[in-house]
Coordinates of C-alpha atoms and ligand atoms in Angstrom, one line a residue:
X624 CA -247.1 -111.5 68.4
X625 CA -248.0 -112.0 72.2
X626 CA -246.0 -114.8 72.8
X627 CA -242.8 -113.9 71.6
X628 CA -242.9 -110.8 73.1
X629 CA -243.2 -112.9 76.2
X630 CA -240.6 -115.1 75.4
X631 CA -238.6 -111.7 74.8
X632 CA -239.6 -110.4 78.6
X633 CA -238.4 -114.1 80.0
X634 CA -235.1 -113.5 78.4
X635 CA -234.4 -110.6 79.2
X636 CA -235.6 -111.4 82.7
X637 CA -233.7 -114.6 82.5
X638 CA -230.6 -113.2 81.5
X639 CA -229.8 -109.1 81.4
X640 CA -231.3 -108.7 84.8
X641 CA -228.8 -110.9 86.7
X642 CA -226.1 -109.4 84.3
X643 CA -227.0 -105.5 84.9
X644 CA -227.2 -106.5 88.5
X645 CA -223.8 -107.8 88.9
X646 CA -222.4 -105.0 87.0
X647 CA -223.8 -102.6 89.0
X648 CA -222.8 -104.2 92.2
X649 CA -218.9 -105.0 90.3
X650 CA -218.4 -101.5 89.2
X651 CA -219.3 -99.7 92.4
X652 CA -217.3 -102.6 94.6
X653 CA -214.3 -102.0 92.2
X654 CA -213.2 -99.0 93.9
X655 CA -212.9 -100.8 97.2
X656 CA -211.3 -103.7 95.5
X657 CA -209.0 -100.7 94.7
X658 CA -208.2 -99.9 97.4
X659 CA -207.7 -103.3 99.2
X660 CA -205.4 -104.3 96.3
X661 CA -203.1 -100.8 97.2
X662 CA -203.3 -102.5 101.1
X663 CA -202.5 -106.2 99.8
X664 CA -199.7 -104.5 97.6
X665 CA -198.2 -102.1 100.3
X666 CA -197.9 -104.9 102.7
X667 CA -196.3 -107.1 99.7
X668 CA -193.5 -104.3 99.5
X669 CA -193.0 -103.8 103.2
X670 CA -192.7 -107.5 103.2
X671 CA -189.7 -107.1 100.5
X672 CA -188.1 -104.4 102.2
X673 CA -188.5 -106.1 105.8
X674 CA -186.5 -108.9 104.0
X675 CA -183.5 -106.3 103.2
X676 CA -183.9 -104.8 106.6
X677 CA -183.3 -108.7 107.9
X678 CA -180.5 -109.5 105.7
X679 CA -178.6 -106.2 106.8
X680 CA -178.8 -107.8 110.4
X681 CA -178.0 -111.1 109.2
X682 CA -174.5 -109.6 107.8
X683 CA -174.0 -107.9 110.9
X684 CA -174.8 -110.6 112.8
X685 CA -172.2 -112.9 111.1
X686 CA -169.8 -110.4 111.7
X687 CA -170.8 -110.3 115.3
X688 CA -170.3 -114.0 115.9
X689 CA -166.4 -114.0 114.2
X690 CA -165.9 -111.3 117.0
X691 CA -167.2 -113.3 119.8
X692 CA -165.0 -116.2 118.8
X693 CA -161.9 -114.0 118.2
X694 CA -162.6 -112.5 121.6
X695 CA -163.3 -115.8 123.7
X696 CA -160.3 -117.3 121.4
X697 CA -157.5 -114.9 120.9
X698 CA -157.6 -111.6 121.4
X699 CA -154.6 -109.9 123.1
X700 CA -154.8 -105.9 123.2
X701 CA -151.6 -105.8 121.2
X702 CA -151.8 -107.7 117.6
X703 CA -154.4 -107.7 115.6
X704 CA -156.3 -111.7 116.0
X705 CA -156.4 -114.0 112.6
X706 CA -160.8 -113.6 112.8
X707 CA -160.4 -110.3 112.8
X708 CA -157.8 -109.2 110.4
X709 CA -159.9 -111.6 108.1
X710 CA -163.0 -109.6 108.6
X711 CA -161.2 -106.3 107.7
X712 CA -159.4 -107.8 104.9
X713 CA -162.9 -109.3 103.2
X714 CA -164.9 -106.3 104.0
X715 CA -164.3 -102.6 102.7
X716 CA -167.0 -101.2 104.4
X717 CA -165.7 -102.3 107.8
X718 CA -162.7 -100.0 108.2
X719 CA -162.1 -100.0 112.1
X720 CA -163.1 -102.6 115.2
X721 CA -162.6 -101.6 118.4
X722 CA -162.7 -103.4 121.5
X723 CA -162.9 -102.2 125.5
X724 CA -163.9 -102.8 129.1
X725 CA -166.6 -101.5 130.3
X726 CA -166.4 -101.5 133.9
X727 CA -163.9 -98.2 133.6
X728 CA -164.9 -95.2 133.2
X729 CA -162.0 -94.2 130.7
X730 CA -161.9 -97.2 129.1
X731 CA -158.9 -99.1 127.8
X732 CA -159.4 -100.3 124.2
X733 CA -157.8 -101.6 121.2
X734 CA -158.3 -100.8 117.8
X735 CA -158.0 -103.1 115.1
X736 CA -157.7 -101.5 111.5
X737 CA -156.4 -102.0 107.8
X738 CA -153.9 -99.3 108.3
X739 CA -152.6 -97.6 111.3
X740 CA -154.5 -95.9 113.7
X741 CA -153.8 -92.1 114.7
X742 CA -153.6 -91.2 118.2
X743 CA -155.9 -88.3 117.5
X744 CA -158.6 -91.2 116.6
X745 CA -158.2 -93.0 119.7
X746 CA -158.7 -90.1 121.5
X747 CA -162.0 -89.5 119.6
X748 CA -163.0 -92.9 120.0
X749 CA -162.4 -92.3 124.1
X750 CA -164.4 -89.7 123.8
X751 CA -167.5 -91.2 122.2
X752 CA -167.5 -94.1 124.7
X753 CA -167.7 -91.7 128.0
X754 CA -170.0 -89.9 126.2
X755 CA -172.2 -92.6 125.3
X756 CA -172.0 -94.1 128.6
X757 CA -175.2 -94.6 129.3
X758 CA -176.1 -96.4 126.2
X759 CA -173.2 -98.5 126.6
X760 CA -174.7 -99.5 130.3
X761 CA -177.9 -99.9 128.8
X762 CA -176.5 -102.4 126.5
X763 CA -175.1 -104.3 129.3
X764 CA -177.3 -104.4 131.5
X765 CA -179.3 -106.1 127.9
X766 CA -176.8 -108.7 127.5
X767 CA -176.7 -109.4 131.1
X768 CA -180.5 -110.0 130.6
X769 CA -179.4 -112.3 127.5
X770 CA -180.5 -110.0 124.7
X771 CA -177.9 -109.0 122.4
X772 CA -178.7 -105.5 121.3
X773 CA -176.7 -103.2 118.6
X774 CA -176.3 -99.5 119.7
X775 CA -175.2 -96.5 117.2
X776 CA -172.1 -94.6 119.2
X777 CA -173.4 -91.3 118.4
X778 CA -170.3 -88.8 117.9
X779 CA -169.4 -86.3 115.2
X780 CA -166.2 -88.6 114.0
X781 CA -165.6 -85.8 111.2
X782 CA -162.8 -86.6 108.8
X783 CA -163.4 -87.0 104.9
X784 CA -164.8 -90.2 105.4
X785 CA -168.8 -91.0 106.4
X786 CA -168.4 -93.6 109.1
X787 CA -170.6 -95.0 111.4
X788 CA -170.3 -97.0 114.8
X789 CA -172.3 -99.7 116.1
X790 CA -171.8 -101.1 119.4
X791 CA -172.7 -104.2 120.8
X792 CA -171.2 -106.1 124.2
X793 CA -169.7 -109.4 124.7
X794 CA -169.0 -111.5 127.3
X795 CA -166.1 -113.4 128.4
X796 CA -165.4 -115.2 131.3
X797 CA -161.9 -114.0 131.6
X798 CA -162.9 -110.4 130.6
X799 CA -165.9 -110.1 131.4
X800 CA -168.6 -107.3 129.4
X801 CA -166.8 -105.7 126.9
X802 CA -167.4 -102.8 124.2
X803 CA -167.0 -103.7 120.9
X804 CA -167.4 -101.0 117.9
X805 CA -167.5 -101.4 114.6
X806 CA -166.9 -98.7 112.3
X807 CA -168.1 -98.9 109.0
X808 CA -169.2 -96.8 106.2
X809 CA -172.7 -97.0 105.2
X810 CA -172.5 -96.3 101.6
X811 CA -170.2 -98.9 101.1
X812 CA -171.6 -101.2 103.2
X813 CA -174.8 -101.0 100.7
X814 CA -173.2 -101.1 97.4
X815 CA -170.8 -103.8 98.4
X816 CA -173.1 -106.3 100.8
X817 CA -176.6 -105.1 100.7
X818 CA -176.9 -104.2 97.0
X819 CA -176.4 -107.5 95.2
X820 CA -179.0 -108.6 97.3
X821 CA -181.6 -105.9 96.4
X822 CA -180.6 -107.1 92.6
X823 CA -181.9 -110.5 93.4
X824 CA -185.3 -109.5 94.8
X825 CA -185.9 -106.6 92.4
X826 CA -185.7 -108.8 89.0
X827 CA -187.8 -107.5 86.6
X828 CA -190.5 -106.4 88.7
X829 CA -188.9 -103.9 91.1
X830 CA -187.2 -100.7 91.3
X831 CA -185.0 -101.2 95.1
X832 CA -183.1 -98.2 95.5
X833 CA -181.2 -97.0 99.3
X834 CA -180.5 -93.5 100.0
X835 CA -178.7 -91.1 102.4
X836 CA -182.1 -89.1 104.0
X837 CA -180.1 -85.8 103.2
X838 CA -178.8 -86.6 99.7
X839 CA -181.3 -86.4 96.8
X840 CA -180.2 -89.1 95.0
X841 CA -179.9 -92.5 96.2
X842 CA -176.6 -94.2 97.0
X843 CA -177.9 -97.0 95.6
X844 CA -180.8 -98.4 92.9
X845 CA -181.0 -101.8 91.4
X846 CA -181.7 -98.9 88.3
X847 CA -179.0 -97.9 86.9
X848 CA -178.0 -94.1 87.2
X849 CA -181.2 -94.0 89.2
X850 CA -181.5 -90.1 90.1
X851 CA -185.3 -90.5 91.6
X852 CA -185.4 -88.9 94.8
X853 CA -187.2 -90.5 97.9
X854 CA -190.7 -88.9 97.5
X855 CA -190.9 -90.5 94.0
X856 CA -191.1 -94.3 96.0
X857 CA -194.1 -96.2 95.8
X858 CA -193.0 -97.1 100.0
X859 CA -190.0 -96.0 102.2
X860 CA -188.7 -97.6 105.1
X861 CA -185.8 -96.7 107.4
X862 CA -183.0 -98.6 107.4
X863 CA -182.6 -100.5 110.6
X864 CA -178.8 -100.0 111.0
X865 CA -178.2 -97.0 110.1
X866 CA -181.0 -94.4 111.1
X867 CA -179.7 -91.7 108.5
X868 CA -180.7 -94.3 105.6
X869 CA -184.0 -95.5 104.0
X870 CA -184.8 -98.1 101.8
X871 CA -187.2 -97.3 98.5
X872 CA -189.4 -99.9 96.7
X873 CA -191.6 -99.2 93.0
X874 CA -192.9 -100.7 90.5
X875 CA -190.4 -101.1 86.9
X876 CA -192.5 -98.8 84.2
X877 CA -195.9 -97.9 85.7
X878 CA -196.5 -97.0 89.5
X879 CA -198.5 -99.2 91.7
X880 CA -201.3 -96.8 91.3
X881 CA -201.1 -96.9 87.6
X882 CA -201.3 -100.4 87.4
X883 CA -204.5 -100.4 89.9
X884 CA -206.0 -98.1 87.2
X885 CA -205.1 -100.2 84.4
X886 CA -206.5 -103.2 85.9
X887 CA -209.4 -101.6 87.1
X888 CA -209.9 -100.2 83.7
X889 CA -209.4 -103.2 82.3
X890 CA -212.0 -104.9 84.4
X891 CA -214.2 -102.4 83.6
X892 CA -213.9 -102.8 79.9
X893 CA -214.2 -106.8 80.1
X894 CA -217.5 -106.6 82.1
X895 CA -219.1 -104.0 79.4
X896 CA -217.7 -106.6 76.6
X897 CA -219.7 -109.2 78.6
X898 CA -222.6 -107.0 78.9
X899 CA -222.8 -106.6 75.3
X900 CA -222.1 -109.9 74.4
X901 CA -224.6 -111.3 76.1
X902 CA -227.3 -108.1 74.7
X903 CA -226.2 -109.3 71.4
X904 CA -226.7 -113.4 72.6
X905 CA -230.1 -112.7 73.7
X906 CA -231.1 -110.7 70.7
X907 CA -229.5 -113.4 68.7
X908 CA -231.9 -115.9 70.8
X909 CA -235.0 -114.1 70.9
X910 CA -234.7 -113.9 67.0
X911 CA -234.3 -117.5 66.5
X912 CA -236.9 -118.7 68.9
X913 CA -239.2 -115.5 67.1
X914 CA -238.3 -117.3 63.5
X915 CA -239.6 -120.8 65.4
X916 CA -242.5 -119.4 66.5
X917 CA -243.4 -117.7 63.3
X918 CA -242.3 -121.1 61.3
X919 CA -244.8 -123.0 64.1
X920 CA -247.1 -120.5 62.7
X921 CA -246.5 -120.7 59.0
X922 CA -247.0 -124.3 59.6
X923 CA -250.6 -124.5 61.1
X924 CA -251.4 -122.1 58.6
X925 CA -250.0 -124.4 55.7
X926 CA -252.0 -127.3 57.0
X927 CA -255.3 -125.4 56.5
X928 CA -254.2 -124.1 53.5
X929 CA -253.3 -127.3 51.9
X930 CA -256.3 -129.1 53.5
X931 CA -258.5 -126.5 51.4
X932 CA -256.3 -125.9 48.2
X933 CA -256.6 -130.1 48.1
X934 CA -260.5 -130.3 49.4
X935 CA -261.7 -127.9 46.5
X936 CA -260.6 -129.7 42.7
X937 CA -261.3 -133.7 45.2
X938 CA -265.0 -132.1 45.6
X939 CA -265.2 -130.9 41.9
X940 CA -263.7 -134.2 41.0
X941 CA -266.2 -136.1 42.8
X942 CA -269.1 -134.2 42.3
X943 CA -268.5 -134.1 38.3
X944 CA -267.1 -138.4 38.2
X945 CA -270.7 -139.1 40.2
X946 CA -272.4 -136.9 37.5
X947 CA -271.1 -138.8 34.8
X948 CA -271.2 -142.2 36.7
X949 CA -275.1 -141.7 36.8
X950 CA -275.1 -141.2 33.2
X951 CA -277.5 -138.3 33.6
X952 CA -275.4 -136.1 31.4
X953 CA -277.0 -136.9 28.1
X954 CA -274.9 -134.2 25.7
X955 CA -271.9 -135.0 24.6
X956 CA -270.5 -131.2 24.4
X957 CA -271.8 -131.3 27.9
X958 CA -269.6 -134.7 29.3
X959 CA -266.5 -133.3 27.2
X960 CA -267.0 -129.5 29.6
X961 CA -267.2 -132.5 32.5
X962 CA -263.7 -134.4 31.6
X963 CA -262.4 -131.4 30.5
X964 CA -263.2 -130.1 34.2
X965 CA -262.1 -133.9 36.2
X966 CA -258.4 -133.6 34.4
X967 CA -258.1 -129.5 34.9
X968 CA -258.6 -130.3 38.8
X969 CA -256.6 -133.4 38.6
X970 CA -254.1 -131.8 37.4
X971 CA -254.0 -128.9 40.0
X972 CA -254.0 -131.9 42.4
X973 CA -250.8 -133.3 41.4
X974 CA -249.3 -129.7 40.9
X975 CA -250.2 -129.2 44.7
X976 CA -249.2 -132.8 45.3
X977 CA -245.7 -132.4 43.4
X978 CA -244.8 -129.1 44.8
X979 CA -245.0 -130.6 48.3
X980 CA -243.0 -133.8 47.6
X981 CA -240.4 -131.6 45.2
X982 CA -240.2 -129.8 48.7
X983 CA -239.7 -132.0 51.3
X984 CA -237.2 -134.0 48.8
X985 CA -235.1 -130.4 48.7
X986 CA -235.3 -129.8 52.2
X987 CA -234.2 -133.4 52.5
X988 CA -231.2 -132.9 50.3
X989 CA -232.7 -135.8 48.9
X990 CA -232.8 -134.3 45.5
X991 CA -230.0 -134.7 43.3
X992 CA -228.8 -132.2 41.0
X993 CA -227.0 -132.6 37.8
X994 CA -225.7 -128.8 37.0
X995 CA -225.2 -129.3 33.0
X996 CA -224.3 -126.4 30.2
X997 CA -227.8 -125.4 29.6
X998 CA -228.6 -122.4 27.2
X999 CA -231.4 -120.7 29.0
X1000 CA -233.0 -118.3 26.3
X1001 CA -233.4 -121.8 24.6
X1002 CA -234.7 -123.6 27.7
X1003 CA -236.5 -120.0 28.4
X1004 CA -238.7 -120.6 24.7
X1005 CA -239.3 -123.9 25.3
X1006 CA -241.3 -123.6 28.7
X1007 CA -243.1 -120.8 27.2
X1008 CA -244.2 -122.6 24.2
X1009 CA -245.6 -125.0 26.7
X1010 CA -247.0 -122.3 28.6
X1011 CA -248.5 -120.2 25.9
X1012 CA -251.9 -121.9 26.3
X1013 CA -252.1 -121.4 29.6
X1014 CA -250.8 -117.7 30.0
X1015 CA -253.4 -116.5 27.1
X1016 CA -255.9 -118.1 28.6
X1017 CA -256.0 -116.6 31.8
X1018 CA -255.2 -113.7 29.4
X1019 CA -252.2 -112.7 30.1
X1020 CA -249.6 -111.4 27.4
X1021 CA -245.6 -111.8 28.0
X1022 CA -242.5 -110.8 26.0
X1023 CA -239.2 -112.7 26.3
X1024 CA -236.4 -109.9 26.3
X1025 CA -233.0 -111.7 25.0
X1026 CA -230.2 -109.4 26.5
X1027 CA -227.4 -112.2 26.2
X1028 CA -227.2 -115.3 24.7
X1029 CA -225.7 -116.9 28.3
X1030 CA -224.7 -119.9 29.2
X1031 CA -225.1 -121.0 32.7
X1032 CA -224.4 -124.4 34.7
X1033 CA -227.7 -125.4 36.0
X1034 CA -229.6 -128.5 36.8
X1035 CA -232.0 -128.3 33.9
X1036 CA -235.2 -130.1 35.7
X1037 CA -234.3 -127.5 38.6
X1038 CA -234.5 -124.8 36.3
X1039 CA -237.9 -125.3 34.9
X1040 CA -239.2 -125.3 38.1
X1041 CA -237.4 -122.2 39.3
X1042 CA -239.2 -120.4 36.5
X1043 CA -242.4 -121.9 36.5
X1044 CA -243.1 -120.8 40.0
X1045 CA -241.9 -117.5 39.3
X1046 CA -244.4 -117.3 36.0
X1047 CA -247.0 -119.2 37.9
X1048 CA -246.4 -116.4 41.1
X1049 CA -246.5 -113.5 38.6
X1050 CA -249.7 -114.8 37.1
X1051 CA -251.8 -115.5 40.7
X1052 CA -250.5 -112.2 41.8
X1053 CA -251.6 -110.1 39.6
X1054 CA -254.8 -108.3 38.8
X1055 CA -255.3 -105.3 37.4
X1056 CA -252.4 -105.5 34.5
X1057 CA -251.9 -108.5 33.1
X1058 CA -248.2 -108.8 31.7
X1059 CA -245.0 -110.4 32.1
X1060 CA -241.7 -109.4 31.2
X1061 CA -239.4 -112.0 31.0
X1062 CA -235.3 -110.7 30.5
X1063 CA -232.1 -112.9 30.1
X1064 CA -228.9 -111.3 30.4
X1065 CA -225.2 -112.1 32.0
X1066 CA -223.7 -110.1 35.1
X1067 CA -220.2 -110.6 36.7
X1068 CA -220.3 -114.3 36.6
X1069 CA -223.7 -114.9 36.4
X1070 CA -226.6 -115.4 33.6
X1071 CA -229.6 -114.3 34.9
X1072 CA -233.5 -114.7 34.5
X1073 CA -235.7 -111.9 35.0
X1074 CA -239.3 -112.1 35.8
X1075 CA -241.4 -109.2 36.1
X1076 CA -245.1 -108.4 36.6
X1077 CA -247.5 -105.4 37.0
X1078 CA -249.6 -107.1 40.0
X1079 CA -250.4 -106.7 43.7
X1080 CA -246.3 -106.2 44.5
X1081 CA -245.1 -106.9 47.8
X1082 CA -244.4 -104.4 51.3
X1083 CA -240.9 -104.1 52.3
X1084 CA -241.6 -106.4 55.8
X1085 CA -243.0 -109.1 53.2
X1086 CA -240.4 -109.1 50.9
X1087 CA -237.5 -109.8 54.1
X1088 CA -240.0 -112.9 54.6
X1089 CA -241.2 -114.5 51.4
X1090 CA -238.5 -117.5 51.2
X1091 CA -239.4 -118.6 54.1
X1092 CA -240.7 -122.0 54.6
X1093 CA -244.9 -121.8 54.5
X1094 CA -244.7 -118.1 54.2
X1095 CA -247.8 -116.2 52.7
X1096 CA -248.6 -113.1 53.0
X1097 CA -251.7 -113.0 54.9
X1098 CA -253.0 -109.4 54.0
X1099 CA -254.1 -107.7 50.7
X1100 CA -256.5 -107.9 48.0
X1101 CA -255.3 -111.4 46.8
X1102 CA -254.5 -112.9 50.0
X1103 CA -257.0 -115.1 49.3
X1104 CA -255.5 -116.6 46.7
X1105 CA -254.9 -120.2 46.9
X1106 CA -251.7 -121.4 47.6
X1107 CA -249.2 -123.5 50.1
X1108 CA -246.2 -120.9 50.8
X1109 CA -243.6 -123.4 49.4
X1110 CA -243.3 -121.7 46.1
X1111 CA -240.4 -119.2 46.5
X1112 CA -238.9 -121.4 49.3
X1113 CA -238.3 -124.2 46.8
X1114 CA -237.4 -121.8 44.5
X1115 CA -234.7 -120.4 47.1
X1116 CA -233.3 -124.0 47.7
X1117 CA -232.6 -124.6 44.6
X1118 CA -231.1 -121.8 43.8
X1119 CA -229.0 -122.3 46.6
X1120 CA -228.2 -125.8 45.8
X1121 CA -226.3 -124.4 42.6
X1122 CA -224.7 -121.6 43.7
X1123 CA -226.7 -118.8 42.6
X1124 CA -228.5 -116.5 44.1
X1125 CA -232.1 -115.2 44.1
X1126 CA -233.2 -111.3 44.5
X1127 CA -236.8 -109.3 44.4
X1128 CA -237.6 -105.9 43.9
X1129 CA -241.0 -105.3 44.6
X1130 CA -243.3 -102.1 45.1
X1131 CA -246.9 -103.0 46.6
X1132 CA -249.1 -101.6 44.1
X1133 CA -246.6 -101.3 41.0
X1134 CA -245.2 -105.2 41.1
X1135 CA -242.6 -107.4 41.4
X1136 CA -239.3 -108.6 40.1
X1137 CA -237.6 -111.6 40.6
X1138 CA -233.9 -112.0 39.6
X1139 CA -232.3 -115.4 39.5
X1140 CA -228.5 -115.9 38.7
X1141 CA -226.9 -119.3 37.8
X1142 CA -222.8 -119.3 37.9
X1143 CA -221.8 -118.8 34.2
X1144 CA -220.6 -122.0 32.4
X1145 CA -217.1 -120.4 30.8
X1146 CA -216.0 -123.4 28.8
Ligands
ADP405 P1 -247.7 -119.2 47.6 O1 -248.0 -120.6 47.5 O2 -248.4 -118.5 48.7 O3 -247.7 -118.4 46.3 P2 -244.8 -118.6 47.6 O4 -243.8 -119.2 48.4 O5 -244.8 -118.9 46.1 O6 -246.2 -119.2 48.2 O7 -244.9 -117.1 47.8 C1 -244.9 -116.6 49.1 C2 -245.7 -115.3 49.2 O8 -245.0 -114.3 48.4 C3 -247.0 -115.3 48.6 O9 -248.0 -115.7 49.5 C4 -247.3 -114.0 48.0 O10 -247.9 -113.1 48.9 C5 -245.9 -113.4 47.8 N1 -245.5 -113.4 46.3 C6 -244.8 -114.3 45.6 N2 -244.7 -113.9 44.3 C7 -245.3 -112.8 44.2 C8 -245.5 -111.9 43.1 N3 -245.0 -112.1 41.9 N4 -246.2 -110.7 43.3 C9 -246.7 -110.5 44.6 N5 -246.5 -111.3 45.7 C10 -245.9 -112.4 45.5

């Protein structure tokens, strides 16, 4: 049909051609989403690792402050100031502080420890500050310049223990710029101080881990026995403090790139759901709006028909009543073949009239039925007795095949109906061979009613449409049968209206079968 092929083309147009666009243009701008999400993320996890970085200093610079107090407060070169003794005693990884002018060139210092101090070490330590002179008057002339800036003492300090200095000056106005080293051991310094920390940011998200650049394994990962090596990090950043150290950041289970994948697979596979959804919405659209436009049709057509099926007995009526009026039919065989024709039409009227109002009343749920215990061979020999006349008249011969003696729950007036259409469809179509097989028989939980017939039969494409409301099938030699297309759709509501179902087998040229099932009455 040309228009609902149209309406198909606006719908698709309407609808799948926005949606394949925007897929197309979402699945090649995913990759680039990709790749910004890896930026977005990478910054996220420098952010988190700039934050441990910061919190390193902040330690340091606490430290850095008690000195500067100590120093401006109490420090004497001999024993070993209250600030300071505190500091060592609260802080493992802080083994020695030491503390000199810088204006000699062999500088006079003191050293400030847990335990004693060697003479061998403050020889070293003598060493490392002429050695690093420069640095140290670089770091002056800083702090002179109000920046206060923390130096590594760079010196091979040997020993068992991995130690590390950090200078920084102060300034007092009694002493004026002084030296002041702190020795502390990095791996200690991260389990102790900066590793509770990384616990807090990593929660369940994050994998923080610190390492030693020369050891493979890390000296510390919020993981426990963590043995990933550096390269294995999603980012690395050096440790501001110590140079020799680097901080790692990944993702808990799946990498960053993994989970880019993932959700880019994921996207991917929601955007073809939506695709297919809405193929499948459309479809389901165009096929109701095709069913509308064929109903629309079946409608226009069921005016006409109905218009003529009505037209034809009102003009024999008409024509015969004026004959008769006139009193020009003198015989009285003759006005008894005139009567005889006035009631067959006006019966044919009311059957056409009937079937439309027993319609609309269905449709209308307006019609109420009153499912009863009915035995349907019984009911079945009853509307054939009444039918007899009729079906040998338009010679037709039937048999009544009793398979089961059933009992059914059916509204009986409903029945009736139900199988007069069916015997009244079987007789209209058929030509050639005129018989109909009627069969009663029980299935599952169902009595059933067949009726068969040798006539015209009905195609396949038919067969999915003739329960339709005002459906007729428009081609074949009896298409011009009369008739309004309500027939089998009544027939259908009903059925439906008491839970059974209704079934055809049909082969154009061989005939049809209609199967009717009403729900078995078990008491
Ligand atoms: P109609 O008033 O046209 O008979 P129905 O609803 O009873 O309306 O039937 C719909 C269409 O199904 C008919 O137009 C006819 O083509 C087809 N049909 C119904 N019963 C039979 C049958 N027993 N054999 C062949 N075709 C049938």
């Amino acid at each position: 049909m040309k228009s609902t092929r149209r309406i198909g083309l606006l719908l698709a147009l309407v609808f799948l051609l926005p949606a394949l666009f925007f897929s197309v243009y979402e699945i090649s701008s995913l990759s680039k989403d990709e790749k910004m999400i890896q930026e977005i993320y990478s910054k996220q996890l420098e952010a988190i690792l700039f934050s441990v970085n910061q919190y390193s200093d902040d330690i340091l610079n606490g430290w850095i402050s008690k000195i500067e107090t100590s120093i401006k407060d109490d420090v004497t070169h001999d024993s070993i100031p209250p600030r300071i003794r505190s500091l060592l005693d609260y802080n493992s990884s802080l083994n020695y502080i030491f503390i000199c002018d810088t204006a000699d060139n062999v500088p006079r210092q003191a050293i400030f420890s847990r335990d004693s101090v060697n003479q061998d070490f403050r020889r070293r330590v003598d060493d490392a500050l002429i050695n690093n002179y420069q640095q140290i008057q670089q770091l002056t002339s800083y702090k002179k310049s109000g920046f206060q800036k923390v130096g590594l003492l760079s010196y091979a300090w040997g020993g068992s223990e991995n130690l590390e200095c950090l200078i920084f000056i102060t300034e007092d106005p009694v002493r004026g710029f002084q030296v002041v080293g702190l020795f502390i051991n990095p791996d200690t310094f991260i389990q102790d101080l900066v590793g509770p920390r990384l616990q807090v940011i990593a929660k369940d998200q994050f994998i923080l881990s610190a390492f030693n650049k020369g050891l493979a394994a890390p000296v510390y990962s919020t993981l426990s026995a963590d043995s990933t090596s550096v390269k294995a990090e999603a980012l690395t950043k050096d440790f501001w403090l110590f140079p020799d150290y680097a901080l790692g950041i990944r993702t808990k289970g799946s990498s960053i790139q993994d989970l880019i994948s993932e959700r880019t697979f994921n996207n991917l596979i929601l955007l073809i759901t939506l695709d297919v959804i809405l193929i499948i919405a459309v479809i389901l659209v165009f096929q109701n709006v095709k069913k509308e436009v064929q109903l629309a049709q079946n409608k226009a057509d069921f005016v006409s028909n109905v218009s003529h099926e009505i037209r034809t007995p009102l003009a024999l009526i008409s024509m015969f009543a004026e004959t008769l009026e006139m009193g020009r039919v003198k015989s009285e065989e003759k006005k008894q073949e005139y009567y005889a024709i006035i009631s067959k039409e006006t019966h044919r009227l009311s059957g056409i009239v009937n079937k439309i109002l027993n319609f609309s009343q269905t449709e209308a749920n307006k019609k109420v039925l009153n499912p009863v215990p009915l035995y349907i061979v019984a009911e079945m020999k009853e509307i054939l007795k009444t039918y007899d006349f009729h079906l040998t008249n338009k010679g037709f011969e039937y048999s009544l095949i009793e398979k089961d003696n059933v009992k059914v729950k059916a509204d009986k007036e409903a029945f009736i109906e139900i199988t007069v259409n069916l015997i009244d469809n079987a007789i209209k179509y058929s030509a050639a061979r005129k018989f109909i097989e009627i069969t009663i028989g029980s299935e599952y939980n169902y009595g059933y009613v067949v009726v068969k017939d040798y006539g015209v039969g009905i195609s396949s494409t038919d067969q999915k449409h003739i329960f339709d409301k005002f459906y007729r099938v428009s081609t074949g030699d009896l298409a011009k049968t009369t008739g309004t297309g309500l027939g089998l759709s009544l027939v259908k509501q009903l059925v439906d209206a008491q839970s059974g179902k209704i079934t055809v087998v049909s082969l154009p040229g061989v005939g049809s079968s209609f199967t009717v099932y009403f729900p078995l009455e078990m008491n």
